[in-house]
mmCIF file of N, CA, C and O in Angstrom:
data_model
loop_
_atom_site.group_PDB
_atom_site.id
_atom_site.type_symbol
_atom_site.label_atom_id
_atom_site.label_comp_id
_atom_site.label_asym_id
_atom_site.label_seq_id
_atom_site.Cartn_x
_atom_site.Cartn_y
_atom_site.Cartn_z
ATOM 1 N N MET A 1 6.675 18.618 22.120
ATOM 2 C CA MET A 1 7.129 17.310 22.394
ATOM 3 C C MET A 1 8.307 17.389 23.401
ATOM 4 O O MET A 1 9.186 18.213 23.222
ATOM 5 N N THR A 2 8.298 16.564 24.363
ATOM 6 C CA THR A 2 9.348 16.614 25.392
ATOM 7 C C THR A 2 10.606 15.971 24.880
ATOM 8 O O THR A 2 10.547 15.185 23.923
ATOM 9 N N LEU A 3 11.684 16.195 25.591
ATOM 10 C CA LEU A 3 12.977 15.617 25.242
ATOM 11 C C LEU A 3 12.946 14.115 25.286
ATOM 12 O O LEU A 3 13.417 13.388 24.457
ATOM 13 N N LYS A 4 12.250 13.621 26.362
ATOM 14 C CA LYS A 4 12.168 12.171 26.581
ATOM 15 C C LYS A 4 11.406 11.520 25.436
ATOM 16 O O LYS A 4 11.786 10.485 24.950
ATOM 17 N N ALA A 5 10.318 12.140 24.984
ATOM 18 C CA ALA A 5 9.499 11.592 23.864
ATOM 19 C C ALA A 5 10.337 11.566 22.571
ATOM 20 O O ALA A 5 10.203 10.630 21.800
ATOM 21 N N CYS A 6 11.124 12.643 22.342
ATOM 22 C CA CYS A 6 11.988 12.747 21.128
ATOM 23 C C CYS A 6 12.987 11.626 21.121
ATOM 24 O O CYS A 6 13.182 10.962 20.086
ATOM 25 N N LYS A 7 13.631 11.344 22.257
ATOM 26 C CA LYS A 7 14.641 10.305 22.346
ATOM 27 C C LYS A 7 13.973 8.965 22.107
ATOM 28 O O LYS A 7 14.625 8.121 21.466
ATOM 29 N N LYS A 8 12.786 8.715 22.682
ATOM 30 C CA LYS A 8 12.137 7.481 22.454
ATOM 31 C C LYS A 8 11.794 7.254 21.019
ATOM 32 O O LYS A 8 11.955 6.127 20.506
ATOM 33 N N GLU A 9 11.316 8.289 20.323
ATOM 34 C CA GLU A 9 11.044 8.172 18.870
ATOM 35 C C GLU A 9 12.266 7.894 18.097
ATOM 36 O O GLU A 9 12.252 7.041 17.206
ATOM 37 N N GLU A 10 13.363 8.561 18.442
ATOM 38 C CA GLU A 10 14.656 8.299 17.709
ATOM 39 C C GLU A 10 15.096 6.847 17.901
ATOM 40 O O GLU A 10 15.535 6.208 16.961
ATOM 41 N N LYS A 11 14.957 6.319 19.114
ATOM 42 C CA LYS A 11 15.312 5.001 19.429
ATOM 43 C C LYS A 11 14.455 3.978 18.615
ATOM 44 O O LYS A 11 14.972 2.981 18.054
ATOM 45 N N MET A 12 13.174 4.217 18.573
ATOM 46 C CA MET A 12 12.267 3.369 17.811
ATOM 47 C C MET A 12 12.621 3.395 16.333
ATOM 48 O O MET A 12 12.589 2.350 15.617
ATOM 49 N N ASP A 13 12.966 4.545 15.799
ATOM 50 C CA ASP A 13 13.341 4.676 14.410
ATOM 51 C C ASP A 13 14.615 3.910 14.140
ATOM 52 O O ASP A 13 14.749 3.252 13.069
ATOM 53 N N ARG A 14 15.621 3.954 15.029
ATOM 54 C CA ARG A 14 16.880 3.249 14.808
ATOM 55 C C ARG A 14 16.631 1.723 14.846
ATOM 56 O O ARG A 14 17.169 0.992 14.061
ATOM 57 N N GLU A 15 15.795 1.265 15.763
ATOM 58 C CA GLU A 15 15.449 -0.152 15.801
ATOM 59 C C GLU A 15 14.745 -0.632 14.541
ATOM 60 O O GLU A 15 14.987 -1.688 14.034
ATOM 61 N N PHE A 16 13.831 0.242 14.021
ATOM 62 C CA PHE A 16 13.172 -0.066 12.775
ATOM 63 C C PHE A 16 14.175 -0.247 11.689
ATOM 64 O O PHE A 16 14.104 -1.190 10.904
ATOM 65 N N GLN A 17 15.079 0.752 11.528
ATOM 66 C CA GLN A 17 16.096 0.681 10.464
ATOM 67 C C GLN A 17 16.909 -0.585 10.602
ATOM 68 O O GLN A 17 17.281 -1.193 9.558
ATOM 69 N N LYS A 18 17.262 -0.972 11.772
ATOM 70 C CA LYS A 18 18.096 -2.154 11.935
ATOM 71 C C LYS A 18 17.298 -3.430 11.624
ATOM 72 O O LYS A 18 17.804 -4.325 10.938
ATOM 73 N N LYS A 19 16.095 -3.539 12.123
ATOM 74 C CA LYS A 19 15.250 -4.742 11.949
ATOM 75 C C LYS A 19 14.901 -4.927 10.491
ATOM 76 O O LYS A 19 14.914 -6.056 10.005
ATOM 77 N N PHE A 20 14.547 -3.870 9.738
ATOM 78 C CA PHE A 20 14.118 -3.983 8.414
ATOM 79 C C PHE A 20 15.212 -3.679 7.372
ATOM 80 O O PHE A 20 14.906 -3.639 6.176
ATOM 81 N N LYS A 21 16.448 -3.463 7.832
ATOM 82 C CA LYS A 21 17.600 -3.136 7.005
ATOM 83 C C LYS A 21 17.210 -1.953 6.056
ATOM 84 O O LYS A 21 17.440 -1.978 4.842
ATOM 85 N N PHE A 22 16.622 -0.935 6.665
ATOM 86 C CA PHE A 22 16.198 0.296 5.916
ATOM 87 C C PHE A 22 17.250 1.308 5.981
ATOM 88 O O PHE A 22 17.784 1.673 7.059
ATOM 89 N N GLU A 23 17.631 1.788 4.801
ATOM 90 C CA GLU A 23 18.710 2.793 4.684
ATOM 91 C C GLU A 23 18.133 4.149 4.404
ATOM 92 O O GLU A 23 17.106 4.273 3.737
ATOM 93 N N GLY A 24 18.767 5.187 4.866
ATOM 94 C CA GLY A 24 18.274 6.543 4.596
ATOM 95 C C GLY A 24 17.256 7.044 5.609
ATOM 96 O O GLY A 24 17.026 6.416 6.666
ATOM 97 N N SER A 25 16.743 8.244 5.398
ATOM 98 C CA SER A 25 15.766 8.805 6.287
ATOM 99 C C SER A 25 14.410 8.177 6.097
ATOM 100 O O SER A 25 14.032 7.773 5.022
ATOM 101 N N ILE A 26 13.596 8.170 7.152
ATOM 102 C CA ILE A 26 12.267 7.670 7.110
ATOM 103 C C ILE A 26 11.338 8.774 6.690
ATOM 104 O O ILE A 26 11.193 9.778 7.418
ATOM 105 N N SER A 27 10.691 8.610 5.531
ATOM 106 C CA SER A 27 9.739 9.629 5.099
ATOM 107 C C SER A 27 8.433 8.901 4.702
ATOM 108 O O SER A 27 8.443 7.787 4.175
ATOM 109 N N VAL A 28 7.350 9.579 4.989
ATOM 110 C CA VAL A 28 6.004 9.054 4.695
ATOM 111 C C VAL A 28 5.673 9.376 3.250
ATOM 112 O O VAL A 28 5.679 10.528 2.822
ATOM 113 N N LEU A 29 5.451 8.366 2.379
ATOM 114 C CA LEU A 29 5.030 8.496 1.007
ATOM 115 C C LEU A 29 3.654 8.945 0.821
ATOM 116 O O LEU A 29 3.331 9.830 0.063
ATOM 117 N N THR A 30 2.722 8.265 1.573
ATOM 118 C CA THR A 30 1.304 8.527 1.500
ATOM 119 C C THR A 30 0.678 7.886 2.706
ATOM 120 O O THR A 30 1.319 7.215 3.476
ATOM 121 N N GLN A 31 -0.650 8.084 2.839
ATOM 122 C CA GLN A 31 -1.390 7.374 3.849
ATOM 123 C C GLN A 31 -2.466 6.527 3.230
ATOM 124 O O GLN A 31 -3.010 6.939 2.166
ATOM 125 N N MET A 32 -2.687 5.345 3.800
ATOM 126 C CA MET A 32 -3.698 4.465 3.318
ATOM 127 C C MET A 32 -4.510 3.900 4.464
ATOM 128 O O MET A 32 -4.026 3.926 5.622
ATOM 129 N N MET A 33 -5.677 3.400 4.183
ATOM 130 C CA MET A 33 -6.589 2.933 5.218
ATOM 131 C C MET A 33 -6.734 1.382 5.073
ATOM 132 O O MET A 33 -6.831 0.868 3.971
ATOM 133 N N VAL A 34 -6.742 0.719 6.196
ATOM 134 C CA VAL A 34 -7.047 -0.709 6.239
ATOM 135 C C VAL A 34 -8.528 -0.909 5.925
ATOM 136 O O VAL A 34 -9.392 -0.229 6.461
ATOM 137 N N ASP A 35 -8.786 -1.830 5.008
ATOM 138 C CA ASP A 35 -10.158 -2.086 4.570
ATOM 139 C C ASP A 35 -11.109 -2.427 5.775
ATOM 140 O O ASP A 35 -10.735 -3.277 6.555
ATOM 141 N N PRO A 36 -12.197 -1.657 5.947
ATOM 142 C CA PRO A 36 -13.083 -1.955 7.032
ATOM 143 C C PRO A 36 -13.721 -3.322 7.007
ATOM 144 O O PRO A 36 -14.136 -3.838 8.046
ATOM 145 N N ALA A 37 -13.683 -3.994 5.843
ATOM 146 C CA ALA A 37 -14.235 -5.339 5.758
ATOM 147 C C ALA A 37 -13.157 -6.411 5.982
ATOM 148 O O ALA A 37 -13.515 -7.607 6.062
ATOM 149 N N ALA A 38 -11.904 -6.014 6.160
ATOM 150 C CA ALA A 38 -10.840 -6.962 6.372
ATOM 151 C C ALA A 38 -10.935 -7.548 7.761
ATOM 152 O O ALA A 38 -11.440 -6.926 8.682
ATOM 153 N N THR A 39 -10.334 -8.763 7.913
ATOM 154 C CA THR A 39 -10.299 -9.340 9.288
ATOM 155 C C THR A 39 -9.105 -8.766 10.013
ATOM 156 O O THR A 39 -8.076 -8.456 9.442
ATOM 157 N N GLU A 40 -9.286 -8.573 11.302
ATOM 158 C CA GLU A 40 -8.199 -8.005 12.116
ATOM 159 C C GLU A 40 -7.169 -9.097 12.381
ATOM 160 O O GLU A 40 -7.511 -10.233 12.553
ATOM 161 N N LYS A 41 -5.895 -8.684 12.342
ATOM 162 C CA LYS A 41 -4.779 -9.637 12.547
ATOM 163 C C LYS A 41 -3.905 -9.130 13.662
ATOM 164 O O LYS A 41 -3.755 -7.958 13.809
ATOM 165 N N ARG A 42 -3.322 -10.065 14.366
ATOM 166 C CA ARG A 42 -2.467 -9.728 15.565
ATOM 167 C C ARG A 42 -1.099 -9.223 15.093
ATOM 168 O O ARG A 42 -0.437 -8.470 15.827
ATOM 169 N N GLY A 43 -0.571 -9.591 13.992
ATOM 170 C CA GLY A 43 0.750 -9.237 13.619
ATOM 171 C C GLY A 43 1.745 -10.329 14.037
ATOM 172 O O GLY A 43 1.365 -11.235 14.801
ATOM 173 N N GLY A 44 2.921 -10.259 13.574
ATOM 174 C CA GLY A 44 3.921 -11.226 13.862
ATOM 175 C C GLY A 44 5.264 -10.615 13.987
ATOM 176 O O GLY A 44 5.383 -9.463 14.400
ATOM 177 N N ALA A 45 6.281 -11.331 13.616
ATOM 178 C CA ALA A 45 7.652 -10.882 13.757
ATOM 179 C C ALA A 45 7.874 -9.559 13.000
ATOM 180 O O ALA A 45 8.342 -8.579 13.603
ATOM 181 N N LYS A 46 7.530 -9.491 11.759
ATOM 182 C CA LYS A 46 7.730 -8.304 10.953
ATOM 183 C C LYS A 46 6.410 -7.777 10.413
ATOM 184 O O LYS A 46 6.404 -6.829 9.649
ATOM 185 N N ASN A 47 5.286 -8.349 10.770
ATOM 186 C CA ASN A 47 3.987 -7.864 10.327
ATOM 187 C C ASN A 47 3.377 -6.973 11.346
ATOM 188 O O ASN A 47 3.423 -7.183 12.462
ATOM 189 N N LEU A 48 2.656 -5.998 10.816
ATOM 190 C CA LEU A 48 2.008 -4.993 11.648
ATOM 191 C C LEU A 48 0.642 -5.428 12.063
ATOM 192 O O LEU A 48 -0.087 -6.028 11.199
ATOM 193 N N PRO A 49 0.234 -5.371 13.335
ATOM 194 C CA PRO A 49 -1.112 -5.749 13.704
ATOM 195 C C PRO A 49 -2.161 -4.808 12.950
ATOM 196 O O PRO A 49 -1.901 -3.580 12.877
ATOM 197 N N LEU A 50 -3.243 -5.425 12.493
ATOM 198 C CA LEU A 50 -4.220 -4.671 11.696
ATOM 199 C C LEU A 50 -5.520 -4.470 12.458
ATOM 200 O O LEU A 50 -5.989 -5.383 13.128
ATOM 201 N N ARG A 51 -6.032 -3.250 12.345
ATOM 202 C CA ARG A 51 -7.345 -2.961 12.898
ATOM 203 C C ARG A 51 -8.128 -2.330 11.785
ATOM 204 O O ARG A 51 -7.669 -1.541 11.000
ATOM 205 N N ARG A 52 -9.409 -2.763 11.696
ATOM 206 C CA ARG A 52 -10.272 -2.241 10.612
ATOM 207 C C ARG A 52 -10.405 -0.742 10.598
ATOM 208 O O ARG A 52 -10.586 -0.114 11.646
ATOM 209 N N GLY A 53 -10.257 -0.088 9.428
ATOM 210 C CA GLY A 53 -10.448 1.271 9.308
ATOM 211 C C GLY A 53 -9.273 2.126 9.788
ATOM 212 O O GLY A 53 -9.306 3.359 9.744
ATOM 213 N N GLU A 54 -8.185 1.486 10.229
ATOM 214 C CA GLU A 54 -7.029 2.243 10.761
ATOM 215 C C GLU A 54 -6.305 2.898 9.569
ATOM 216 O O GLU A 54 -6.184 2.311 8.500
ATOM 217 N N ILE A 55 -5.822 4.101 9.822
ATOM 218 C CA ILE A 55 -5.065 4.817 8.752
ATOM 219 C C ILE A 55 -3.552 4.621 9.088
ATOM 220 O O ILE A 55 -3.100 4.885 10.227
ATOM 221 N N LEU A 56 -2.823 4.170 8.072
ATOM 222 C CA LEU A 56 -1.384 3.874 8.217
ATOM 223 C C LEU A 56 -0.596 4.801 7.308
ATOM 224 O O LEU A 56 -1.005 5.161 6.245
ATOM 225 N N ASP A 57 0.622 5.107 7.754
ATOM 226 C CA ASP A 57 1.575 5.838 7.004
ATOM 227 C C ASP A 57 2.405 4.841 6.129
ATOM 228 O O ASP A 57 2.980 3.899 6.740
ATOM 229 N N VAL A 58 2.486 5.086 4.860
ATOM 230 C CA VAL A 58 3.211 4.154 3.971
ATOM 231 C C VAL A 58 4.655 4.666 3.926
ATOM 232 O O VAL A 58 4.897 5.808 3.551
ATOM 233 N N ILE A 59 5.580 3.805 4.300
ATOM 234 C CA ILE A 59 6.995 4.132 4.322
ATOM 235 C C ILE A 59 7.647 3.692 3.033
ATOM 236 O O ILE A 59 8.496 4.350 2.451
ATOM 237 N N GLN A 60 7.277 2.456 2.507
ATOM 238 C CA GLN A 60 7.877 1.957 1.297
ATOM 239 C C GLN A 60 6.965 0.916 0.686
ATOM 240 O O GLN A 60 6.358 0.108 1.383
ATOM 241 N N PHE A 61 6.822 0.970 -0.662
ATOM 242 C CA PHE A 61 6.131 -0.061 -1.395
ATOM 243 C C PHE A 61 7.167 -1.120 -1.704
ATOM 244 O O PHE A 61 7.961 -0.982 -2.634
ATOM 245 N N THR A 62 7.178 -2.216 -0.941
ATOM 246 C CA THR A 62 8.267 -3.193 -1.040
ATOM 247 C C THR A 62 8.113 -4.125 -2.208
ATOM 248 O O THR A 62 9.076 -4.361 -2.939
ATOM 249 N N ASN A 63 6.946 -4.684 -2.415
ATOM 250 C CA ASN A 63 6.745 -5.583 -3.553
ATOM 251 C C ASN A 63 5.235 -5.682 -3.857
ATOM 252 O O ASN A 63 4.473 -4.828 -3.382
ATOM 253 N N GLN A 64 4.846 -6.564 -4.742
ATOM 254 C CA GLN A 64 3.432 -6.697 -5.180
ATOM 255 C C GLN A 64 2.489 -7.150 -4.080
ATOM 256 O O GLN A 64 1.273 -6.858 -4.131
ATOM 257 N N GLU A 65 3.019 -7.811 -3.050
ATOM 258 C CA GLU A 65 2.129 -8.341 -2.020
ATOM 259 C C GLU A 65 2.136 -7.509 -0.728
ATOM 260 O O GLU A 65 1.193 -7.562 0.024
ATOM 261 N N GLN A 66 3.182 -6.783 -0.424
ATOM 262 C CA GLN A 66 3.365 -6.120 0.901
ATOM 263 C C GLN A 66 3.742 -4.641 0.740
ATOM 264 O O GLN A 66 4.382 -4.250 -0.190
ATOM 265 N N ILE A 67 3.348 -3.909 1.790
ATOM 266 C CA ILE A 67 3.774 -2.500 1.952
ATOM 267 C C ILE A 67 4.361 -2.333 3.345
ATOM 268 O O ILE A 67 3.810 -2.911 4.306
ATOM 269 N N LEU A 68 5.414 -1.612 3.417
ATOM 270 C CA LEU A 68 6.004 -1.288 4.761
ATOM 271 C C LEU A 68 5.328 -0.050 5.318
ATOM 272 O O LEU A 68 5.370 0.984 4.685
ATOM 273 N N CYS A 69 4.683 -0.172 6.496
ATOM 274 C CA CYS A 69 3.879 0.879 7.060
ATOM 275 C C CYS A 69 4.196 1.173 8.490
ATOM 276 O O CYS A 69 4.912 0.445 9.150
ATOM 277 N N ARG A 70 3.672 2.296 8.959
ATOM 278 C CA ARG A 70 3.794 2.712 10.360
ATOM 279 C C ARG A 70 2.369 3.060 10.883
ATOM 280 O O ARG A 70 1.635 3.743 10.163
ATOM 281 N N ASN A 71 2.046 2.620 12.062
ATOM 282 C CA ASN A 71 0.677 2.938 12.606
ATOM 283 C C ASN A 71 0.794 4.115 13.548
ATOM 284 O O ASN A 71 1.881 4.752 13.637
ATOM 285 N N SER A 72 -0.294 4.500 14.185
ATOM 286 C CA SER A 72 -0.352 5.664 15.066
ATOM 287 C C SER A 72 0.501 5.544 16.304
ATOM 288 O O SER A 72 0.859 6.543 16.899
ATOM 289 N N GLN A 73 0.800 4.289 16.684
ATOM 290 C CA GLN A 73 1.687 4.082 17.855
ATOM 291 C C GLN A 73 3.179 4.047 17.530
ATOM 292 O O GLN A 73 4.030 3.616 18.315
ATOM 293 N N ARG A 74 3.480 4.447 16.274
ATOM 294 C CA ARG A 74 4.790 4.424 15.702
ATOM 295 C C ARG A 74 5.450 3.078 15.670
ATOM 296 O O ARG A 74 6.629 2.898 15.811
ATOM 297 N N ARG A 75 4.563 2.015 15.462
ATOM 298 C CA ARG A 75 5.151 0.702 15.251
ATOM 299 C C ARG A 75 5.194 0.478 13.743
ATOM 300 O O ARG A 75 4.370 0.892 12.989
ATOM 301 N N TYR A 76 6.199 -0.247 13.309
ATOM 302 C CA TYR A 76 6.467 -0.495 11.906
ATOM 303 C C TYR A 76 6.244 -1.973 11.576
ATOM 304 O O TYR A 76 6.442 -2.810 12.401
ATOM 305 N N GLY A 77 5.871 -2.213 10.308
ATOM 306 C CA GLY A 77 5.747 -3.625 9.876
ATOM 307 C C GLY A 77 5.151 -3.694 8.510
ATOM 308 O O GLY A 77 4.735 -2.710 7.936
ATOM 309 N N TYR A 78 5.140 -4.964 8.014
ATOM 310 C CA TYR A 78 4.592 -5.204 6.695
ATOM 311 C C TYR A 78 3.059 -5.368 6.755
ATOM 312 O O TYR A 78 2.579 -5.944 7.738
ATOM 313 N N VAL A 79 2.377 -4.898 5.736
ATOM 314 C CA VAL A 79 0.939 -5.040 5.657
ATOM 315 C C VAL A 79 0.651 -5.554 4.236
ATOM 316 O O VAL A 79 1.170 -5.034 3.277
ATOM 317 N N PRO A 80 -0.317 -6.552 4.110
ATOM 318 C CA PRO A 80 -0.703 -7.013 2.763
ATOM 319 C C PRO A 80 -1.345 -5.916 1.940
ATOM 320 O O PRO A 80 -2.211 -5.227 2.454
ATOM 321 N N ARG A 81 -0.987 -5.835 0.675
ATOM 322 C CA ARG A 81 -1.584 -4.790 -0.192
ATOM 323 C C ARG A 81 -3.054 -5.077 -0.372
ATOM 324 O O ARG A 81 -3.843 -4.139 -0.589
ATOM 325 N N ALA A 82 -3.471 -6.307 -0.252
ATOM 326 C CA ALA A 82 -4.900 -6.659 -0.580
ATOM 327 C C ALA A 82 -5.842 -6.019 0.449
ATOM 328 O O ALA A 82 -7.012 -5.826 0.095
ATOM 329 N N VAL A 83 -5.413 -5.686 1.646
ATOM 330 C CA VAL A 83 -6.269 -5.101 2.638
ATOM 331 C C VAL A 83 -6.150 -3.574 2.704
ATOM 332 O O VAL A 83 -6.800 -2.950 3.572
ATOM 333 N N MET A 84 -5.416 -2.915 1.840
ATOM 334 C CA MET A 84 -5.189 -1.547 1.915
ATOM 335 C C MET A 84 -6.064 -0.764 0.833
ATOM 336 O O MET A 84 -6.194 -1.254 -0.230
ATOM 337 N N LEU A 85 -6.580 0.366 1.269
ATOM 338 C CA LEU A 85 -7.424 1.200 0.421
ATOM 339 C C LEU A 85 -6.797 2.595 0.388
ATOM 340 O O LEU A 85 -6.347 3.135 1.403
ATOM 341 N N PRO A 86 -6.734 3.211 -0.796
ATOM 342 C CA PRO A 86 -6.261 4.583 -0.841
ATOM 343 C C PRO A 86 -7.243 5.566 -0.187
ATOM 344 O O PRO A 86 -8.384 5.328 -0.173
ATOM 345 N N LEU A 87 -6.719 6.658 0.351
ATOM 346 C CA LEU A 87 -7.603 7.642 0.973
ATOM 347 C C LEU A 87 -8.176 8.562 -0.052
ATOM 348 O O LEU A 87 -7.553 8.898 -1.035
#
């Protein structure tokens, strides 16, 4: 990984921590897949855009309805638990 890519990832991580008021280091708890039968969503202010069958990194189990996740483009956001399947 180049120095430029490393700095970009660090910047994205800092923005994530500020936006979601996340304290501590970012660690992946597990990976889950978006249900292939779910409808695709564009995402919003704090919601992650969803694509069918996409595998997401789980950062935090926030509550009974949502999970804080990261996608393959290193974008962070909330995802409804109803559309997530364990791997």
